[in-house]
Amino acid sequence: MTSTTTRLLRLLSLLQNGTHTGRDLAERLSVTDRTLRQDIARLRELGYPVQAARGPIGGYRLGHGATMPPLLLDDEEAVAVAVAMNIAADGSTGIADIHANLERAQAKMDRILPKRLQRKVTALRSVTDIGPAVTASREPDAPVPAETLATLATAIRATTTVRADDRDLEPYRLISWQRRWYLVAYSLDSHAWQALPVATFTQITSGDRHFAPRPLPDSDLVAFVIREIASTGWQVHARVTILAPAETVIARINPTVGVVEPLDEESCLLLTGADRLETIAIYLSMLMMDFRVDDPPELVAHIRTLARRYAAATAPE
């Protein structure tokens, strides 16, 4: 026989996951209907607004109460919440006064997480940097399984190699940027530093070889990732000549848009990219500067189409 407290926690967990009939709850808890009704009454006394509905689609469910009662999370949910709070605390949320609240919530999570879960959260937190927010981004999300991130974080902390699909890598840092994850790693196949989108990995396995950390390619690995993405990491890349001094363009653009290289005192080269031509066109229009698209031809054709549409929209009747 389970204790009343253990049974109540199990009942609460079931109710937090949806509506259940009384028969279903009684069978899952191995109790009588009378005991179930007594447990429901105990939860209500503790502040949980358990609602009951009659009929063929009726049952018990948690409703909205006047106060916030304690919440039960399974292992995966607890890790997900802890990691998400960490990213929100380090990144730009755009919400005033949220950081103090997040810090308090994080402290509560840290105190109650079991050690086996705390190790996962701590490992991922300690090897992750957050990239700058980009309010104009229209790129689609690229979700990554939590287990993949946990495997990479553990390998980074232990300085052990990983095998990503057919590549042997020395992992150094995880970067979260624009709702995407990137791994800064040294490729043992190409003998080069890379910023790899984690979402493209189909299989990640931990290696058994320890490695001595190499000198990093940049003291700022977020900046390294952004430069790598601008030059190689997008589905569409563009070379654009901006008819303005490099200093002016650098001061104007979001640092995540691309890399700026001076050509002369009056012009510079912008190396940028995105997963869609439309996104690059949006970036360029936001510069409010004269420019010339050097590559790719598809972007030239797209901007010409936009130019015709804008001209037609402003033509006198």
Short mmCIF file of C-alpha atoms in Angstrom, two decimals:
data_model
loop_
_atom_site.label_atom_id
_atom_site.label_comp_id
_atom_site.label_asym_id
_atom_site.label_seq_id
_atom_site.Cartn_x
_atom_site.Cartn_y
_atom_site.Cartn_z
CA MET A 1 0.00 0.00 0.00
CA THR A 2 1.28 3.43 -0.92
CA SER A 3 1.14 6.27 1.58
CA THR A 4 -1.56 8.92 1.30
CA THR A 5 1.05 11.59 0.46
CA THR A 6 2.58 9.50 -2.32
CA ARG A 7 -0.86 8.74 -3.73
CA LEU A 8 -1.86 12.42 -3.66
CA LEU A 9 1.26 13.40 -5.55
CA ARG A 10 0.56 10.73 -8.15
CA LEU A 11 -3.04 11.92 -8.45
CA LEU A 12 -1.90 15.52 -8.83
CA SER A 13 0.54 14.53 -11.56
CA LEU A 14 -2.24 12.78 -13.48
CA LEU A 15 -4.62 15.74 -13.17
CA GLN A 16 -1.96 18.19 -14.36
CA ASN A 17 -1.68 16.22 -17.60
CA GLY A 18 -5.37 16.47 -18.56
CA THR A 19 -8.90 15.31 -17.80
CA HIS A 20 -9.47 11.81 -16.42
CA THR A 21 -12.61 9.91 -15.53
CA GLY A 22 -13.07 8.74 -11.96
CA ARG A 23 -12.82 5.12 -13.05
CA ASP A 24 -9.55 5.76 -14.88
CA LEU A 25 -8.02 7.55 -11.88
CA ALA A 26 -9.14 4.85 -9.44
CA GLU A 27 -7.67 2.10 -11.63
CA ARG A 28 -4.36 3.94 -12.11
CA LEU A 29 -4.03 4.54 -8.36
CA SER A 30 -5.38 1.09 -7.39
CA VAL A 31 -7.93 2.59 -4.98
CA THR A 32 -11.70 2.46 -4.50
CA ASP A 33 -14.04 5.17 -5.74
CA ARG A 34 -14.56 6.27 -2.13
CA THR A 35 -10.82 6.67 -1.53
CA LEU A 36 -10.51 8.63 -4.79
CA ARG A 37 -13.23 11.04 -3.71
CA GLN A 38 -11.44 11.51 -0.36
CA ASP A 39 -8.15 12.24 -2.16
CA ILE A 40 -9.87 14.76 -4.44
CA ALA A 41 -11.24 16.49 -1.34
CA ARG A 42 -7.75 16.59 0.21
CA LEU A 43 -6.30 18.24 -2.91
CA ARG A 44 -9.03 20.87 -2.84
CA GLU A 45 -8.21 21.59 0.82
CA LEU A 46 -4.58 22.12 -0.20
CA GLY A 47 -5.63 24.75 -2.74
CA TYR A 48 -5.80 22.72 -5.94
CA PRO A 49 -8.99 23.64 -7.85
CA VAL A 50 -10.06 20.14 -8.93
CA GLN A 51 -13.16 20.43 -11.07
CA ALA A 52 -15.63 17.62 -11.78
CA ALA A 53 -17.96 17.31 -14.77
CA ARG A 54 -20.66 14.72 -15.35
CA GLY A 55 -21.57 13.03 -18.59
CA PRO A 56 -19.87 10.81 -21.20
CA ILE A 57 -17.01 13.29 -21.68
CA GLY A 58 -16.86 14.35 -18.06
CA GLY A 59 -14.30 13.63 -15.42
CA TYR A 60 -11.87 15.37 -13.11
CA ARG A 61 -9.47 18.10 -14.15
CA LEU A 62 -7.52 20.98 -12.65
CA GLY A 63 -9.11 24.39 -13.08
CA HIS A 64 -7.98 27.94 -12.43
CA GLY A 65 -7.79 28.96 -8.80
CA ALA A 66 -7.24 32.18 -6.93
CA THR A 67 -3.66 31.27 -5.97
CA MET A 68 -0.74 29.48 -7.58
CA PRO A 69 -0.47 26.01 -5.99
CA PRO A 70 2.70 23.89 -6.15
CA LEU A 71 3.37 22.41 -9.59
CA LEU A 72 4.65 18.90 -10.32
CA LEU A 73 7.00 18.32 -13.25
CA ASP A 74 8.44 15.10 -14.61
CA ASP A 75 12.19 14.83 -15.30
CA GLU A 76 12.03 16.02 -18.90
CA GLU A 77 9.73 18.93 -18.05
CA ALA A 78 11.93 20.03 -15.14
CA VAL A 79 15.08 20.07 -17.28
CA ALA A 80 13.27 21.91 -20.09
CA VAL A 81 11.97 24.60 -17.73
CA ALA A 82 15.36 25.06 -16.06
CA VAL A 83 17.21 25.38 -19.38
CA ALA A 84 14.59 27.73 -20.84
CA MET A 85 14.79 29.99 -17.78
CA ASN A 86 18.56 30.08 -18.10
CA ILE A 87 18.40 31.12 -21.76
CA ALA A 88 15.74 33.74 -21.03
CA ALA A 89 17.79 35.16 -18.17
CA ASP A 90 20.93 35.49 -20.28
CA GLY A 91 19.26 36.61 -23.48
CA SER A 92 17.21 39.66 -24.34
CA THR A 93 13.54 39.03 -23.57
CA GLY A 94 12.31 42.57 -24.11
CA ILE A 95 10.27 42.34 -20.88
CA ALA A 96 10.94 44.88 -18.16
CA ASP A 97 11.88 43.65 -14.67
CA ILE A 98 11.86 40.00 -15.71
CA HIS A 99 15.45 39.16 -14.78
CA ALA A 100 14.99 39.43 -10.99
CA ASN A 101 11.94 37.17 -11.20
CA LEU A 102 13.83 34.66 -13.34
CA GLU A 103 16.72 34.61 -10.91
CA ARG A 104 14.39 33.80 -8.02
CA ALA A 105 12.68 31.08 -10.04
CA GLN A 106 16.04 29.65 -11.07
CA ALA A 107 17.19 29.56 -7.46
CA LYS A 108 14.07 27.61 -6.47
CA MET A 109 14.59 25.13 -9.32
CA ASP A 110 18.25 24.67 -8.41
CA ARG A 111 17.36 23.86 -4.80
CA ILE A 112 14.82 21.15 -5.61
CA LEU A 113 16.22 19.49 -8.75
CA PRO A 114 17.51 15.97 -8.08
CA LYS A 115 21.26 15.64 -8.51
CA ARG A 116 20.91 13.56 -11.67
CA LEU A 117 18.90 16.38 -13.30
CA GLN A 118 20.99 19.14 -11.76
CA ARG A 119 24.07 17.70 -13.46
CA LYS A 120 22.37 17.94 -16.86
CA VAL A 121 21.19 21.50 -16.30
CA THR A 122 24.52 22.65 -14.85
CA ALA A 123 26.49 21.09 -17.69
CA LEU A 124 24.38 22.74 -20.36
CA ARG A 125 24.29 26.08 -18.51
CA SER A 126 28.08 26.17 -18.07
CA VAL A 127 28.95 25.51 -21.73
CA THR A 128 26.32 27.71 -23.39
CA ASP A 129 26.62 31.31 -24.58
CA ILE A 130 23.63 33.33 -25.77
CA GLY A 131 23.85 35.33 -29.00
CA PRO A 132 22.37 38.83 -29.37
CA ALA A 133 18.68 39.22 -30.11
CA VAL A 134 17.61 40.09 -33.66
CA THR A 135 14.18 41.69 -33.67
CA ALA A 136 13.91 41.70 -37.47
CA SER A 137 14.68 38.02 -37.91
CA ARG A 138 12.21 35.99 -39.94
CA GLU A 139 14.16 32.75 -40.10
CA PRO A 140 12.28 29.56 -39.19
CA ASP A 141 13.04 27.77 -35.95
CA ALA A 142 15.40 24.77 -35.92
CA PRO A 143 14.53 22.75 -32.80
CA VAL A 144 17.09 20.40 -31.26
CA PRO A 145 16.36 17.39 -29.00
CA ALA A 146 17.27 18.05 -25.38
CA GLU A 147 19.17 14.78 -25.24
CA THR A 148 21.43 15.96 -28.07
CA LEU A 149 22.27 19.13 -26.15
CA ALA A 150 22.89 17.13 -22.99
CA THR A 151 25.26 14.80 -24.83
CA LEU A 152 27.23 17.70 -26.29
CA ALA A 153 27.32 19.59 -22.98
CA THR A 154 28.64 16.54 -21.15
CA ALA A 155 31.35 16.02 -23.77
CA ILE A 156 32.40 19.67 -23.61
CA ARG A 157 32.68 19.53 -19.82
CA ALA A 158 34.65 16.28 -19.96
CA THR A 159 36.82 17.40 -22.93
CA THR A 160 36.00 14.22 -24.83
CA THR A 161 35.45 13.91 -28.56
CA VAL A 162 32.07 13.37 -30.18
CA ARG A 163 31.04 11.86 -33.48
CA ALA A 164 28.44 13.90 -35.33
CA ASP A 165 27.18 11.78 -38.21
CA ASP A 166 30.41 11.02 -40.08
CA ARG A 167 32.56 13.71 -38.45
CA ASP A 168 34.91 13.39 -35.48
CA LEU A 169 34.89 16.60 -33.46
CA GLU A 170 36.46 18.21 -30.43
CA PRO A 171 33.51 20.15 -28.92
CA TYR A 172 34.23 23.45 -27.16
CA ARG A 173 31.08 25.55 -26.77
CA LEU A 174 27.35 25.69 -27.48
CA ILE A 175 25.89 28.95 -28.79
CA SER A 176 22.16 29.67 -28.68
CA TRP A 177 21.22 32.35 -31.21
CA GLN A 178 17.98 33.23 -33.00
CA ARG A 179 16.21 30.15 -31.59
CA ARG A 180 18.95 27.95 -33.06
CA TRP A 181 21.86 26.02 -31.56
CA TYR A 182 25.43 25.99 -32.87
CA LEU A 183 28.42 23.95 -31.77
CA VAL A 184 31.88 25.49 -31.84
CA ALA A 185 34.15 22.55 -32.58
CA TYR A 186 37.50 21.61 -34.05
CA SER A 187 37.09 19.10 -36.85
CA LEU A 188 39.57 16.23 -36.69
CA ASP A 189 38.77 15.47 -40.32
CA SER A 190 39.32 18.90 -41.91
CA HIS A 191 41.62 20.19 -39.12
CA ALA A 192 39.68 23.44 -38.97
CA TRP A 193 37.48 25.34 -36.54
CA GLN A 194 33.79 25.24 -37.40
CA ALA A 195 30.47 26.65 -36.22
CA LEU A 196 28.07 23.75 -36.82
CA PRO A 197 24.24 23.99 -36.68
CA VAL A 198 23.26 21.31 -34.20
CA ALA A 199 19.85 20.81 -35.83
CA THR A 200 21.53 19.31 -38.90
CA PHE A 201 23.03 16.44 -36.90
CA THR A 202 21.15 13.18 -37.39
CA GLN A 203 23.20 11.23 -34.87
CA ILE A 204 25.45 12.27 -31.99
CA THR A 205 27.56 9.81 -30.02
CA SER A 206 30.06 10.46 -27.27
CA GLY A 207 33.63 9.47 -27.99
CA ASP A 208 35.99 7.83 -25.53
CA ARG A 209 39.05 9.93 -26.31
CA HIS A 210 40.03 12.88 -24.15
CA PHE A 211 41.70 15.84 -25.82
CA ALA A 212 43.88 18.71 -24.68
CA PRO A 213 42.04 22.01 -25.35
CA ARG A 214 43.44 23.99 -28.27
CA PRO A 215 43.79 27.79 -28.43
CA LEU A 216 40.36 29.11 -29.38
CA PRO A 217 39.80 30.72 -32.80
CA ASP A 218 38.46 33.87 -31.12
CA SER A 219 38.19 35.17 -27.57
CA ASP A 220 34.51 35.87 -28.35
CA LEU A 221 33.00 32.62 -29.60
CA VAL A 222 29.60 34.24 -30.19
CA ALA A 223 31.26 36.64 -32.64
CA PHE A 224 33.09 33.69 -34.23
CA VAL A 225 29.81 31.85 -34.79
CA ILE A 226 28.14 34.93 -36.27
CA ARG A 227 31.02 35.47 -38.71
CA GLU A 228 30.99 31.82 -39.73
CA ILE A 229 27.24 31.87 -40.32
CA ALA A 230 27.49 35.07 -42.34
CA SER A 231 30.07 33.50 -44.66
CA THR A 232 29.10 29.81 -44.76
CA GLY A 233 26.22 28.98 -42.47
CA TRP A 234 23.13 30.11 -44.40
CA GLN A 235 21.27 28.51 -47.27
CA VAL A 236 21.62 31.81 -49.19
CA HIS A 237 24.73 34.02 -49.07
CA ALA A 238 25.14 37.46 -50.54
CA ARG A 239 27.92 39.92 -51.39
CA VAL A 240 26.68 43.49 -51.39
CA THR A 241 28.62 46.68 -52.06
CA ILE A 242 27.38 49.46 -49.78
CA LEU A 243 28.04 52.97 -51.04
CA ALA A 244 29.03 54.32 -47.64
CA PRO A 245 32.15 54.15 -45.45
CA ALA A 246 32.63 50.91 -43.52
CA GLU A 247 32.50 52.75 -40.19
CA THR A 248 29.10 54.19 -41.08
CA VAL A 249 27.69 50.79 -42.05
CA ILE A 250 29.09 49.05 -38.96
CA ALA A 251 27.50 51.70 -36.75
CA ARG A 252 24.18 51.27 -38.57
CA ILE A 253 23.66 47.53 -38.88
CA ASN A 254 22.86 44.95 -36.26
CA PRO A 255 26.13 43.07 -35.64
CA THR A 256 24.38 39.81 -36.50
CA VAL A 257 23.52 40.86 -40.05
CA GLY A 258 26.94 40.14 -41.48
CA VAL A 259 30.60 41.04 -41.87
CA VAL A 260 31.67 44.44 -43.21
CA GLU A 261 34.96 44.91 -45.06
CA PRO A 262 36.16 48.36 -46.25
CA LEU A 263 36.78 48.81 -49.99
CA ASP A 264 37.77 52.47 -49.99
CA GLU A 265 36.88 55.62 -48.08
CA GLU A 266 33.40 55.80 -49.62
CA SER A 267 32.31 52.15 -49.93
CA CYS A 268 32.50 48.76 -48.27
CA LEU A 269 31.61 45.12 -48.82
CA LEU A 270 28.86 43.45 -46.79
CA LEU A 271 28.98 39.66 -46.53
CA THR A 272 25.62 38.47 -45.27
CA GLY A 273 23.21 35.60 -45.51
CA ALA A 274 19.89 34.07 -44.53
CA ASP A 275 17.80 31.02 -45.27
CA ARG A 276 15.62 33.01 -47.68
CA LEU A 277 16.17 35.73 -50.26
CA GLU A 278 13.29 37.71 -48.77
CA THR A 279 15.11 38.05 -45.45
CA ILE A 280 18.24 39.50 -47.08
CA ALA A 281 16.10 41.98 -49.01
CA ILE A 282 14.53 43.11 -45.71
CA TYR A 283 17.96 43.61 -44.14
CA LEU A 284 19.16 45.69 -47.09
CA SER A 285 16.06 47.89 -47.11
CA MET A 286 16.56 48.61 -43.41
CA LEU A 287 20.06 49.99 -44.04
CA MET A 288 18.61 53.12 -45.66
CA MET A 289 21.78 53.38 -47.77
CA ASP A 290 22.56 53.02 -51.46
CA PHE A 291 23.88 49.57 -52.35
CA ARG A 292 24.68 47.23 -55.23
CA VAL A 293 24.10 43.48 -55.07
CA ASP A 294 27.12 41.67 -56.45
CA ASP A 295 25.94 38.12 -55.79
CA PRO A 296 23.84 35.95 -56.05
CA PRO A 297 21.93 36.61 -59.29
CA GLU A 298 18.71 35.31 -57.70
CA LEU A 299 18.84 38.14 -55.15
CA VAL A 300 19.33 40.67 -57.93
CA ALA A 301 16.23 39.32 -59.70
CA HIS A 302 14.21 39.37 -56.47
CA ILE A 303 15.11 43.00 -55.71
CA ARG A 304 14.24 44.00 -59.28
CA THR A 305 10.83 42.41 -58.79
CA LEU A 306 10.38 44.36 -55.55
CA ALA A 307 11.46 47.55 -57.30
CA ARG A 308 8.78 47.09 -59.96
CA ARG A 309 6.14 46.47 -57.32
CA TYR A 310 7.15 49.52 -55.30
CA ALA A 311 7.22 51.68 -58.45
CA ALA A 312 3.76 50.48 -59.44
CA ALA A 313 2.44 51.09 -55.92
CA THR A 314 3.59 54.74 -55.98
CA ALA A 315 2.77 55.55 -59.61
CA PRO A 316 0.23 58.39 -60.05
CA GLU A 317 -3.27 57.32 -61.09
#
